[in-house]
Amino acid sequence: MLKCICQIYNQASHKMSNIYESAANSLGLFSSPCLTKVELRVACKGISDRDALSKPDPCVVLKMQSHGQWLEVDRTEVIRSCINPTFSKVFTLDFYFEEVQRLRYELYDISSSHNGIKEADFLGAMECTFGQIVSQRQLSKALLKQGNTVGKSSILIIAEELSGNDDYVELSFSARKLDDKDFFSKSDPFLEIFRINDDSTQQLVHRTETVMNNLNPVWKTFKVSLNSLCSGDHDRMLKCKVYDWDSNGKHDFIGEFEAMFKEMRGAMDGRQVQWECINPKYKVKKKNYKNSGIVILNQCKIIKMHSFLDYIMGGCQIQFTVAIDFTASNGDPRNSCSLHYIHPYQPNEYLKALVAVGEICQDYDSDKMFPAFGFGARIPPDFKVSHDFAVNFNEDNPECAGIQDVVEAYQNCLPKIQLYGPTNIAPIIQKVAKSASEEMHTKEAMQYFILLILTDGVITDMADTREAIVHASHLPMSVIIVGVGNADFSDMQMLDGDDGILRSPKGEPVLRDIVQFVPFRNFKHATPAALAKSVLAEVPNQVVDYYNSKGIKPKCPSEFESSRTFGH
């Protein structure tokens, strides 16, 4: 099938097919055997109380092993006062048949005063391989406490393959005139949606937030895969239950109703679909019982999910910009100990990282023109410090023709500048963000920006950088930071959202994780391909997440080609 696409595409435009074929090969998009998306759900049982006076507030953190380190993939919501939580959060992971992917689930008790994992009580962990979960479909294991002792609590993981249908559905529910379950105030309702499986078991699909003190709640719009909601079967029965939330974890049942996705689709064209919320006990006991309220579906939207290849084939170009650290901490370039030392036969770490990543990115860019900037140096003619100067000293046109030209501009500029400081990277992020912002307004998937920052150490403008990244997370761009040399890069790890959610100094969270940090020293003895693969691994998903979240569809190859003449 893929070969067939290549042949058709080849006829359409030789130039474009070259970009896209070499790109596909370089990231192994065609050769990736058995890549499957899998949804993982989590539940825990018998969580022991650390604090005898109150029940735990559990949260599960999922980590995956990469180069010997456990990196956070995602985490569930926190459920208050619960010893047997079933989490609503679904983890979606790529499963590679040919790789051993090690997973670790960590359970924490997060007290309400702070939500950070660092201050939370560790309650236990379970390690397994992704393959074990996928092959068994359901995996239940004891959680091991510190020192690997078996505790009383266990964890259940349920796996489901996202087969064929990657579409998502967006639903907006509200309710009116719900029963009041509280004496001194109104009910605090939340809604749970369950899918009824073929064996009649119920699988939690989504739990809304709680709307406090309100009998006419409007719940937030949420997104769920069609696979998750109804296994892609529009006639499958769903059970929806409404509860009144209680802080002690003993929530009062208000009522329930059954529905099919086929009925929910009625809300696609702006109409409302509604159901009576029924409490079966009241129905039997109370003579004039009508219902316990009405639940309304205000909106149902099917969102088509597109792949990275769809966007590339639709003509989306990757605009690659490089920024190089010229601060004094790198050492005098004339000295062989300097990270910027130009050895006649051996490229330095800056050049190795630049070439490894740049050569893959250039496959996605038809004009192969790359802006290259430097930061942290005093530059001619007046030797003022600059944090975003053109490496070719042409401020009107900082672009270099191909990676080789970037290498030459870098080597030519070293003797002309004075390495200085401080290490400020916010200005260069803002510069690329300005271009990405202009692209965003076109509302088309034609240009996605990647900024590669090569730096030797601790950045000085952390607050401004966090602010710039949070702003950039709304734009079609990603930031890759490669740490060169042996400095302490712990601050950089913080910018890579894998450890939790990066926030601006004002507390605004990133909209999506757009920063990937990799220390070059981890790849010193590896091939350039291994470094590039690690650095660029998240880019395809970041591109897809951005355009899908904005509802921007890829252009069809035919649309993209219509402005060109067809060659044979």
Coordinates of C-alpha atoms in Angstrom, one line a residue:
M1 CA 0.0 0.0 0.0
L2 CA 2.7 2.4 1.0
K3 CA 4.8 1.6 -2.0
C4 CA 1.7 2.2 -4.1
I5 CA 1.3 5.7 -2.5
C6 CA 5.0 6.4 -3.3
Q7 CA 4.6 5.5 -6.9
I8 CA 1.5 7.7 -7.4
Y9 CA 3.2 10.5 -5.5
N10 CA 6.4 10.1 -7.6
Q11 CA 4.5 10.8 -10.8
A12 CA 2.9 13.9 -9.3
S13 CA 6.1 15.6 -8.3
H14 CA 9.5 14.2 -8.3
K15 CA 10.9 17.0 -6.1
M16 CA 8.3 16.6 -3.4
S17 CA 8.5 12.8 -3.5
N18 CA 12.2 13.0 -2.9
I19 CA 11.7 15.1 0.2
Y20 CA 9.0 12.9 1.5
E21 CA 10.6 9.6 0.7
S22 CA 13.9 10.4 2.2
A23 CA 12.1 11.9 5.2
A24 CA 10.0 8.7 5.6
N25 CA 13.1 6.6 5.4
S26 CA 15.2 8.8 7.7
L27 CA 12.6 8.6 10.5
G28 CA 11.8 5.0 9.6
L29 CA 8.1 5.9 9.1
F30 CA 7.6 3.2 6.5
S31 CA 9.9 0.6 8.0
S32 CA 8.6 0.8 11.6
P33 CA 7.3 -2.7 12.1
C34 CA 4.0 -3.3 14.0
L35 CA 3.5 0.2 15.4
T36 CA 0.2 0.1 17.2
K37 CA -1.5 2.7 19.4
V38 CA -2.8 1.2 22.6
E39 CA -5.0 2.7 25.3
L40 CA -4.2 1.8 28.9
R41 CA -6.6 2.2 31.8
V42 CA -5.8 1.9 35.5
A43 CA -7.5 0.9 38.7
C44 CA -6.2 0.2 42.2
K45 CA -7.5 -1.9 45.0
G46 CA -7.0 -1.9 48.8
I47 CA -4.8 1.2 49.1
S48 CA -3.5 1.2 52.7
D49 CA -4.1 4.3 54.7
R50 CA -0.9 6.2 55.7
D51 CA -3.1 8.5 57.7
A52 CA -5.6 6.6 59.8
L53 CA -7.8 9.7 60.1
S54 CA -8.4 10.2 56.4
K55 CA -8.5 8.1 53.2
P56 CA -5.8 8.6 50.6
D57 CA -6.0 10.9 47.6
P58 CA -4.5 8.6 45.0
C59 CA -2.8 9.4 41.7
V60 CA -0.8 7.1 39.4
V61 CA 2.2 8.2 37.5
L62 CA 3.2 6.1 34.4
K63 CA 6.9 6.0 33.5
M64 CA 8.8 4.4 30.6
Q65 CA 12.4 3.4 30.6
S66 CA 14.6 5.2 28.1
H67 CA 18.4 4.8 28.1
G68 CA 18.3 3.4 31.6
Q69 CA 16.3 6.2 33.1
W70 CA 12.6 6.2 34.0
L71 CA 10.9 9.1 32.3
E72 CA 7.3 10.2 33.1
V73 CA 4.9 9.6 30.2
D74 CA 1.8 10.9 31.9
R75 CA -0.3 10.8 35.1
T76 CA -3.9 10.2 36.1
E77 CA -6.1 12.6 37.8
V78 CA -6.2 12.7 41.6
I79 CA -9.2 11.1 43.2
R80 CA -10.1 12.4 46.6
S81 CA -10.7 10.1 49.6
C82 CA -10.6 6.7 47.8
I83 CA -9.1 3.4 48.6
N84 CA -10.3 1.5 45.5
P85 CA -9.9 4.1 42.7
T86 CA -10.8 3.5 39.0
F87 CA -9.1 6.4 37.1
S88 CA -10.9 8.1 34.3
K89 CA -7.6 9.1 32.6
V90 CA -6.6 7.0 29.6
F91 CA -2.9 6.6 28.7
T92 CA -2.3 6.3 24.9
L93 CA 1.0 4.8 24.0
D94 CA 2.8 3.6 20.8
F95 CA 3.5 -0.1 21.1
Y96 CA 6.5 -1.5 19.1
F97 CA 6.4 -5.2 18.8
E98 CA 10.2 -5.4 18.1
E99 CA 11.2 -3.4 21.2
V100 CA 11.1 -4.3 24.9
Q101 CA 9.3 -1.3 26.4
R102 CA 9.6 -1.3 30.2
L103 CA 6.8 0.5 32.1
R104 CA 6.5 1.5 35.7
Y105 CA 3.4 2.5 37.5
E106 CA 3.9 4.6 40.7
L107 CA 1.0 5.2 43.1
Y108 CA 1.1 8.4 45.3
D109 CA -1.1 9.8 47.9
I110 CA -1.4 13.5 47.0
S111 CA -2.7 15.6 49.9
S112 CA -5.0 18.5 48.9
S113 CA -2.6 21.2 50.1
H114 CA -0.2 20.6 47.2
N115 CA -0.5 18.6 44.0
G116 CA 3.2 18.0 43.4
I117 CA 4.6 14.4 43.3
K118 CA 7.7 15.5 45.2
E119 CA 5.8 16.3 48.4
A120 CA 3.4 13.3 48.0
D121 CA 3.5 10.0 49.9
F122 CA 4.8 7.1 47.7
L123 CA 2.4 4.2 48.2
G124 CA 3.9 1.6 45.9
A125 CA 5.0 0.7 42.3
M126 CA 4.6 -2.0 39.8
E127 CA 7.0 -2.7 36.9
C128 CA 6.2 -4.7 33.8
T129 CA 6.8 -4.7 30.0
F130 CA 4.3 -3.2 27.6
G131 CA 4.3 -6.6 25.9
Q132 CA 3.0 -8.4 29.0
I133 CA 0.0 -6.0 29.2
V134 CA -0.8 -6.2 25.5
S135 CA -0.6 -10.0 25.4
Q136 CA -2.8 -10.5 28.5
R137 CA -5.2 -7.6 27.8
Q138 CA -5.6 -7.3 31.6
L139 CA -2.8 -7.4 34.1
S140 CA -3.3 -7.3 37.8
K141 CA -0.3 -7.2 40.1
A142 CA 0.6 -6.3 43.7
L143 CA 2.1 -2.9 44.3
L144 CA 5.6 -3.1 45.8
K145 CA 6.5 -0.7 48.6
Q146 CA 9.9 0.8 49.2
G147 CA 12.4 -2.0 49.6
N148 CA 10.3 -4.1 47.2
T149 CA 8.1 -5.5 50.0
V150 CA 4.6 -6.6 48.9
G151 CA 1.9 -4.4 50.2
K152 CA -1.9 -5.1 50.5
S153 CA -2.7 -2.9 47.5
S154 CA -2.8 -4.0 43.9
I155 CA -3.1 -2.4 40.5
L156 CA -5.1 -3.5 37.4
I157 CA -4.1 -2.4 33.9
I158 CA -6.5 -2.9 31.0
A159 CA -5.1 -2.6 27.4
E160 CA -7.1 -1.9 24.3
E161 CA -5.7 -1.6 20.8
L162 CA -6.8 1.5 18.8
S163 CA -7.6 -0.5 15.7
G164 CA -8.2 1.3 12.5
N165 CA -10.4 4.0 13.9
D166 CA -8.4 6.8 15.4
D167 CA -11.3 9.3 15.4
Y168 CA -12.1 11.2 18.5
V169 CA -15.5 12.5 19.7
E170 CA -16.0 15.7 21.7
L171 CA -19.0 15.8 24.0
S172 CA -20.6 18.6 26.1
F173 CA -23.1 17.5 28.8
S174 CA -25.3 19.5 31.2
A175 CA -28.2 18.7 33.5
R176 CA -31.2 20.4 35.0
K177 CA -33.4 19.9 38.0
L178 CA -31.3 17.1 39.5
D179 CA -32.4 15.7 42.9
D180 CA -30.9 17.5 45.9
K181 CA -28.9 15.1 48.1
D182 CA -27.4 17.6 50.5
F183 CA -29.2 19.0 53.6
F184 CA -27.5 22.4 53.9
S185 CA -26.6 23.1 50.3
K186 CA -27.4 21.8 46.8
S187 CA -26.0 18.6 45.3
D188 CA -22.4 18.6 43.9
P189 CA -23.0 16.5 40.7
F190 CA -20.6 14.7 38.5
L191 CA -21.3 12.3 35.5
E192 CA -19.7 9.0 34.8
I193 CA -20.0 7.3 31.3
F194 CA -19.5 3.5 31.1
R195 CA -19.3 1.3 28.0
I196 CA -21.1 -2.0 28.2
N197 CA -18.8 -4.7 26.9
D198 CA -19.9 -7.8 25.0
D199 CA -19.6 -9.8 28.2
S200 CA -21.9 -7.3 30.0
T201 CA -19.1 -5.9 32.1
Q202 CA -19.0 -2.1 32.4
Q203 CA -15.8 -0.1 31.5
L204 CA -15.4 3.5 32.8
V205 CA -14.9 5.7 29.8
H206 CA -15.0 9.2 31.3
R207 CA -15.7 10.9 34.6
T208 CA -16.5 14.6 34.5
E209 CA -15.4 17.2 37.0
T210 CA -17.6 17.9 40.0
V211 CA -19.8 21.1 39.7
M212 CA -20.3 22.3 43.3
N213 CA -23.6 23.3 44.8
N214 CA -25.6 23.2 41.6
L215 CA -28.7 21.2 40.5
N216 CA -28.3 22.5 36.9
P217 CA -24.7 21.8 36.2
V218 CA -22.8 22.5 33.0
W219 CA -19.9 20.1 32.7
K220 CA -16.7 20.9 30.7
T221 CA -16.5 19.6 27.1
F222 CA -14.3 16.5 27.0
K223 CA -12.6 14.5 24.2
V224 CA -12.5 10.7 24.1
S225 CA -11.6 8.3 21.3
L226 CA -14.5 6.6 19.5
N227 CA -12.7 3.3 20.2
S228 CA -12.8 4.0 23.9
L229 CA -16.4 5.3 24.0
C230 CA -18.1 2.5 22.1
S231 CA -15.3 0.3 20.5
G232 CA -16.2 2.0 17.2
D233 CA -19.7 0.4 17.4
H234 CA -22.4 3.2 17.2
D235 CA -25.1 0.8 18.4
R236 CA -23.3 -0.3 21.6
M237 CA -25.1 0.5 24.8
L238 CA -23.6 3.1 27.1
K239 CA -24.6 3.6 30.8
C240 CA -24.4 7.1 32.2
K241 CA -24.6 7.6 36.0
V242 CA -24.9 10.9 37.9
Y243 CA -23.6 11.2 41.5
D244 CA -23.6 13.8 44.2
W245 CA -19.9 14.1 45.3
D246 CA -19.0 13.8 49.0
S247 CA -15.6 14.7 50.4
N248 CA -15.5 11.4 52.3
G249 CA -15.6 9.4 49.1
K250 CA -19.1 8.0 49.7
H251 CA -20.8 9.6 46.7
D252 CA -24.7 9.6 46.7
F253 CA -26.3 8.1 43.6
I254 CA -28.7 10.5 41.9
G255 CA -29.8 8.5 38.8
E256 CA -28.8 6.9 35.5
F257 CA -29.8 6.4 31.9
E258 CA -28.7 4.3 29.0
A259 CA -27.9 5.6 25.5
M260 CA -26.2 4.7 22.3
F261 CA -23.6 6.8 20.4
K262 CA -26.1 6.6 17.5
E263 CA -28.5 8.7 19.7
M264 CA -25.7 11.1 20.8
R265 CA -24.9 11.9 17.1
G266 CA -28.2 13.7 17.1
A267 CA -26.4 16.6 18.8
M268 CA -24.0 17.0 15.9
D269 CA -26.1 19.6 14.0
G270 CA -26.7 22.0 16.9
R271 CA -29.7 20.2 18.4
Q272 CA -29.8 19.0 22.0
V273 CA -30.4 15.4 22.9
Q274 CA -31.8 14.7 26.4
W275 CA -32.4 11.7 28.7
E276 CA -34.4 11.3 31.9
C277 CA -32.1 10.5 34.8
I278 CA -33.8 7.6 36.7
N279 CA -33.1 6.3 40.2
P280 CA -34.5 2.6 39.9
K281 CA -35.2 2.5 43.7
Y282 CA -37.3 5.6 43.6
K283 CA -39.1 4.3 40.6
V284 CA -40.2 1.2 42.5
K285 CA -40.9 3.0 45.8
K286 CA -42.4 6.3 44.9
K287 CA -45.9 6.4 43.3
N288 CA -45.7 9.7 41.4
Y289 CA -42.0 9.5 40.6
K290 CA -41.1 11.0 37.2
N291 CA -37.3 11.3 37.2
S292 CA -34.3 12.6 39.2
G293 CA -33.5 15.3 36.6
I294 CA -32.7 15.6 32.9
V295 CA -29.3 15.1 31.4
I296 CA -28.7 17.1 28.2
L297 CA -26.0 16.5 25.5
N298 CA -25.5 20.0 24.0
Q299 CA -22.8 19.1 21.5
C300 CA -21.3 16.1 19.8
K301 CA -18.4 16.6 17.4
I302 CA -16.5 13.8 15.6
I303 CA -12.8 14.8 15.2
K304 CA -10.9 13.0 12.4
M305 CA -7.4 12.2 13.6
H306 CA -4.7 12.6 10.9
S307 CA -1.1 11.2 10.9
F308 CA 2.2 12.9 10.6
L309 CA 2.6 11.4 7.1
D310 CA -0.8 12.9 6.1
Y311 CA 0.5 16.4 6.9
I312 CA 3.9 15.8 5.2
M313 CA 2.2 14.4 2.1
G314 CA -0.1 17.4 2.1
G315 CA 2.9 19.7 1.7
C316 CA 3.6 20.7 5.3
Q317 CA 7.2 21.9 5.5
I318 CA 9.4 21.6 8.6
Q319 CA 11.1 25.0 9.1
F320 CA 14.4 24.2 10.9
T321 CA 16.2 26.9 12.8
V322 CA 19.4 26.4 14.8
A323 CA 20.7 28.5 17.7
I324 CA 24.3 28.0 19.0
D325 CA 25.6 28.9 22.5
F326 CA 28.6 31.2 22.2
T327 CA 29.0 32.0 26.0
A328 CA 32.4 32.1 27.6
S329 CA 31.8 28.9 29.6
N330 CA 32.5 26.9 26.4
G331 CA 36.2 27.9 26.7
D332 CA 38.4 29.8 24.2
P333 CA 37.8 28.3 20.7
R334 CA 41.6 28.4 20.1
N335 CA 42.2 26.1 23.0
S336 CA 41.9 22.4 22.3
C337 CA 39.9 21.9 25.6
S338 CA 37.2 24.3 24.3
L339 CA 33.8 22.8 23.3
H340 CA 34.1 25.1 20.3
Y341 CA 37.6 24.0 19.3
I342 CA 37.7 23.3 15.5
H343 CA 39.9 20.2 15.2
P344 CA 41.2 19.5 11.7
Y345 CA 39.9 15.9 11.6
Q346 CA 37.4 15.6 14.4
P347 CA 34.1 17.6 14.5
N348 CA 33.3 19.0 18.0
E349 CA 30.1 18.1 19.9
Y350 CA 28.3 21.2 18.6
L351 CA 29.0 20.1 15.0
K352 CA 28.1 16.5 15.6
A353 CA 24.7 17.4 17.2
L354 CA 24.0 20.0 14.5
V355 CA 24.7 17.6 11.6
A356 CA 22.9 14.6 13.1
V357 CA 19.7 16.5 13.8
G358 CA 19.9 18.9 10.8
E359 CA 20.4 16.2 8.2
I360 CA 17.0 14.6 9.1
C361 CA 15.2 17.9 9.4
Q362 CA 16.4 19.1 6.0
D363 CA 14.6 16.1 4.4
Y364 CA 11.3 17.8 5.3
D365 CA 12.2 21.2 3.9
S366 CA 12.0 21.8 0.2
D367 CA 14.2 25.0 0.0
K368 CA 16.8 23.6 2.5
M369 CA 17.4 27.2 3.7
F370 CA 18.1 27.3 7.5
P371 CA 18.3 30.4 9.7
A372 CA 21.3 30.0 12.0
F373 CA 21.7 32.2 15.1
G374 CA 24.1 32.6 17.9
F375 CA 23.6 33.8 21.5
G376 CA 25.8 35.0 24.4
A377 CA 28.6 36.6 22.4
R378 CA 29.9 40.1 21.8
I379 CA 29.7 40.6 18.1
P380 CA 31.3 43.0 15.6
P381 CA 31.4 45.9 14.8
D382 CA 30.7 47.4 18.2
F383 CA 31.1 44.2 20.3
K384 CA 27.8 44.5 22.2
V385 CA 26.4 41.2 23.6
S386 CA 23.7 39.7 21.4
H387 CA 21.3 36.8 22.2
D388 CA 20.0 36.3 18.7
F389 CA 22.6 37.3 16.1
A390 CA 22.9 35.8 12.6
V391 CA 25.8 33.4 12.5
N392 CA 26.5 34.6 8.9
F393 CA 26.3 38.2 10.2
N394 CA 23.6 39.0 7.7
E395 CA 20.7 40.1 9.9
D396 CA 18.4 40.7 6.9
N397 CA 19.0 37.1 5.7
P398 CA 20.3 34.8 8.4
E399 CA 19.5 31.7 6.2
C400 CA 22.2 29.2 5.2
A401 CA 21.9 27.0 2.2
G402 CA 21.8 23.5 3.7
I403 CA 23.5 22.0 6.7
Q404 CA 26.9 22.3 5.2
D405 CA 26.5 26.0 4.8
V406 CA 25.5 26.3 8.5
V407 CA 28.7 24.4 9.4
E408 CA 30.8 26.8 7.4
A409 CA 29.0 29.9 8.8
Y410 CA 29.7 28.6 12.3
Q411 CA 33.4 28.0 11.6
N412 CA 33.8 31.4 10.0
C413 CA 32.1 33.3 12.7
L414 CA 34.1 31.8 15.7
P415 CA 37.3 33.9 15.1
K416 CA 35.3 37.1 14.7
I417 CA 33.3 37.1 17.9
Q418 CA 34.1 37.3 21.6
L419 CA 32.5 34.5 23.7
Y420 CA 30.7 36.2 26.6
G421 CA 27.4 35.7 28.5
P422 CA 24.9 35.3 30.1
T423 CA 23.2 32.2 28.7
N424 CA 19.8 33.7 27.7
I425 CA 17.6 31.5 25.3
A426 CA 14.3 33.3 25.7
P427 CA 15.1 35.9 22.9
I428 CA 15.7 33.2 20.3
I429 CA 12.6 31.2 21.3
Q430 CA 10.6 34.5 20.9
K431 CA 12.2 35.1 17.5
V432 CA 11.1 31.8 16.1
A433 CA 7.7 32.1 17.9
K434 CA 7.1 35.3 15.9
S435 CA 7.5 33.5 12.6
A436 CA 5.3 30.6 13.9
S437 CA 2.7 33.1 15.1
E438 CA 2.4 34.5 11.5
E439 CA 2.0 31.0 10.2
M440 CA -0.7 30.2 12.8
H441 CA -2.9 33.0 11.4
T442 CA -3.0 31.2 7.9
K443 CA -4.9 28.4 9.6
E444 CA -3.3 25.9 7.2
A445 CA -0.8 23.1 7.8
M446 CA 2.0 24.4 5.6
Q447 CA 4.8 25.3 8.0
Y448 CA 5.8 23.8 11.3
F449 CA 8.9 25.3 13.1
I450 CA 11.6 23.4 14.9
L451 CA 14.2 25.3 16.9
L452 CA 17.3 23.4 17.7
I453 CA 19.2 25.0 20.6
L454 CA 22.8 23.7 21.3
T455 CA 24.0 24.9 24.7
D456 CA 26.7 24.0 27.2
G457 CA 25.0 24.7 30.4
V458 CA 22.7 26.3 32.8
I459 CA 20.5 29.0 31.4
T460 CA 20.4 32.4 33.1
D461 CA 16.9 33.6 32.1
M462 CA 14.9 30.6 33.4
A463 CA 11.8 32.7 34.2
D464 CA 11.7 34.4 30.7
T465 CA 12.4 31.0 29.1
R466 CA 9.5 29.4 30.8
E467 CA 7.2 32.3 29.8
A468 CA 8.4 32.0 26.2
I469 CA 7.9 28.2 26.1
V470 CA 4.3 28.5 27.5
H471 CA 3.6 31.1 24.8
A472 CA 5.2 28.9 22.1
S473 CA 3.1 25.9 23.1
H474 CA 0.1 27.6 21.4
L475 CA 2.0 27.8 18.1
P476 CA 3.1 25.4 15.4
M477 CA 6.6 24.9 16.8
S478 CA 8.7 22.6 18.9
V479 CA 12.0 23.3 20.8
I480 CA 14.8 20.7 20.9
I481 CA 17.6 21.4 23.3
V482 CA 20.8 19.4 23.1
G483 CA 23.1 19.8 26.1
V484 CA 26.8 19.8 25.0
G485 CA 29.6 19.1 27.5
N486 CA 29.5 17.9 31.1
A487 CA 27.6 20.6 32.9
D488 CA 24.7 20.1 35.4
F489 CA 21.6 20.0 33.1
S490 CA 19.0 19.5 35.9
D491 CA 17.3 22.9 35.0
M492 CA 16.9 21.7 31.4
Q493 CA 15.1 18.6 32.5
M494 CA 12.6 20.9 34.1
L495 CA 11.8 22.5 30.7
D496 CA 11.1 19.1 29.2
G497 CA 7.6 18.6 30.4
D498 CA 8.2 14.8 31.0
D499 CA 8.6 15.4 34.8
G500 CA 5.3 17.1 35.3
I501 CA 3.7 20.2 33.8
L502 CA 5.9 23.2 33.0
R503 CA 4.4 26.5 34.1
S504 CA 5.2 30.1 33.4
P505 CA 6.2 32.2 36.4
K506 CA 2.6 33.4 36.6
G507 CA 1.4 29.8 36.9
E508 CA 0.0 29.4 33.3
P509 CA 0.6 25.7 32.2
V510 CA 2.0 24.8 28.8
L511 CA -0.8 23.9 26.4
R512 CA 1.2 20.9 25.1
D513 CA 4.7 19.5 25.8
I514 CA 6.9 21.1 23.0
V515 CA 10.4 20.8 24.6
Q516 CA 12.6 17.8 24.2
F517 CA 15.9 17.9 26.1
V518 CA 18.8 15.5 25.4
P519 CA 22.3 15.6 26.9
F520 CA 24.8 14.9 24.1
R521 CA 27.0 12.9 26.6
N522 CA 24.4 10.1 26.6
F523 CA 25.2 9.6 22.9
K524 CA 28.9 10.2 22.8
H525 CA 29.7 6.7 21.6
A526 CA 26.4 6.1 19.7
T527 CA 25.8 6.6 16.0
P528 CA 24.5 10.0 14.8
A529 CA 21.3 8.2 13.8
A530 CA 20.7 7.2 17.5
L531 CA 21.0 10.8 18.6
A532 CA 18.7 12.0 15.9
K533 CA 16.1 9.4 16.6
S534 CA 16.1 10.2 20.3
V535 CA 16.0 14.0 19.7
L536 CA 13.3 13.8 17.0
A537 CA 11.2 11.0 18.4
E538 CA 8.5 13.3 19.8
V539 CA 8.3 15.6 16.8
P540 CA 5.8 13.7 14.7
N541 CA 3.3 13.5 17.6
Q542 CA 3.9 17.2 18.4
V543 CA 3.1 18.1 14.8
V544 CA 0.0 16.0 14.8
D545 CA -1.2 17.1 18.2
Y546 CA -0.9 20.8 17.3
Y547 CA -2.8 20.5 14.0
N548 CA -5.4 18.1 15.4
S549 CA -6.1 20.3 18.4
K550 CA -6.7 23.3 16.1
G551 CA -8.9 21.2 13.8
I552 CA -6.6 21.9 10.9
K553 CA -6.7 19.1 8.3
P554 CA -3.8 18.2 6.1
K555 CA -4.1 19.3 2.5
C556 CA -4.6 16.5 0.0
P557 CA -1.6 15.8 -2.2
S558 CA -3.8 16.8 -5.1
E559 CA -4.6 20.2 -3.6
F560 CA -0.9 20.7 -2.8
E561 CA 0.1 19.7 -6.4
S562 CA -2.6 21.7 -8.2
S563 CA -0.3 24.7 -8.3
R564 CA 2.5 22.7 -10.0
T565 CA 2.7 21.1 -13.4
F566 CA 2.6 17.4 -13.5
G567 CA 5.7 15.6 -14.7
H568 CA 5.9 12.1 -16.1

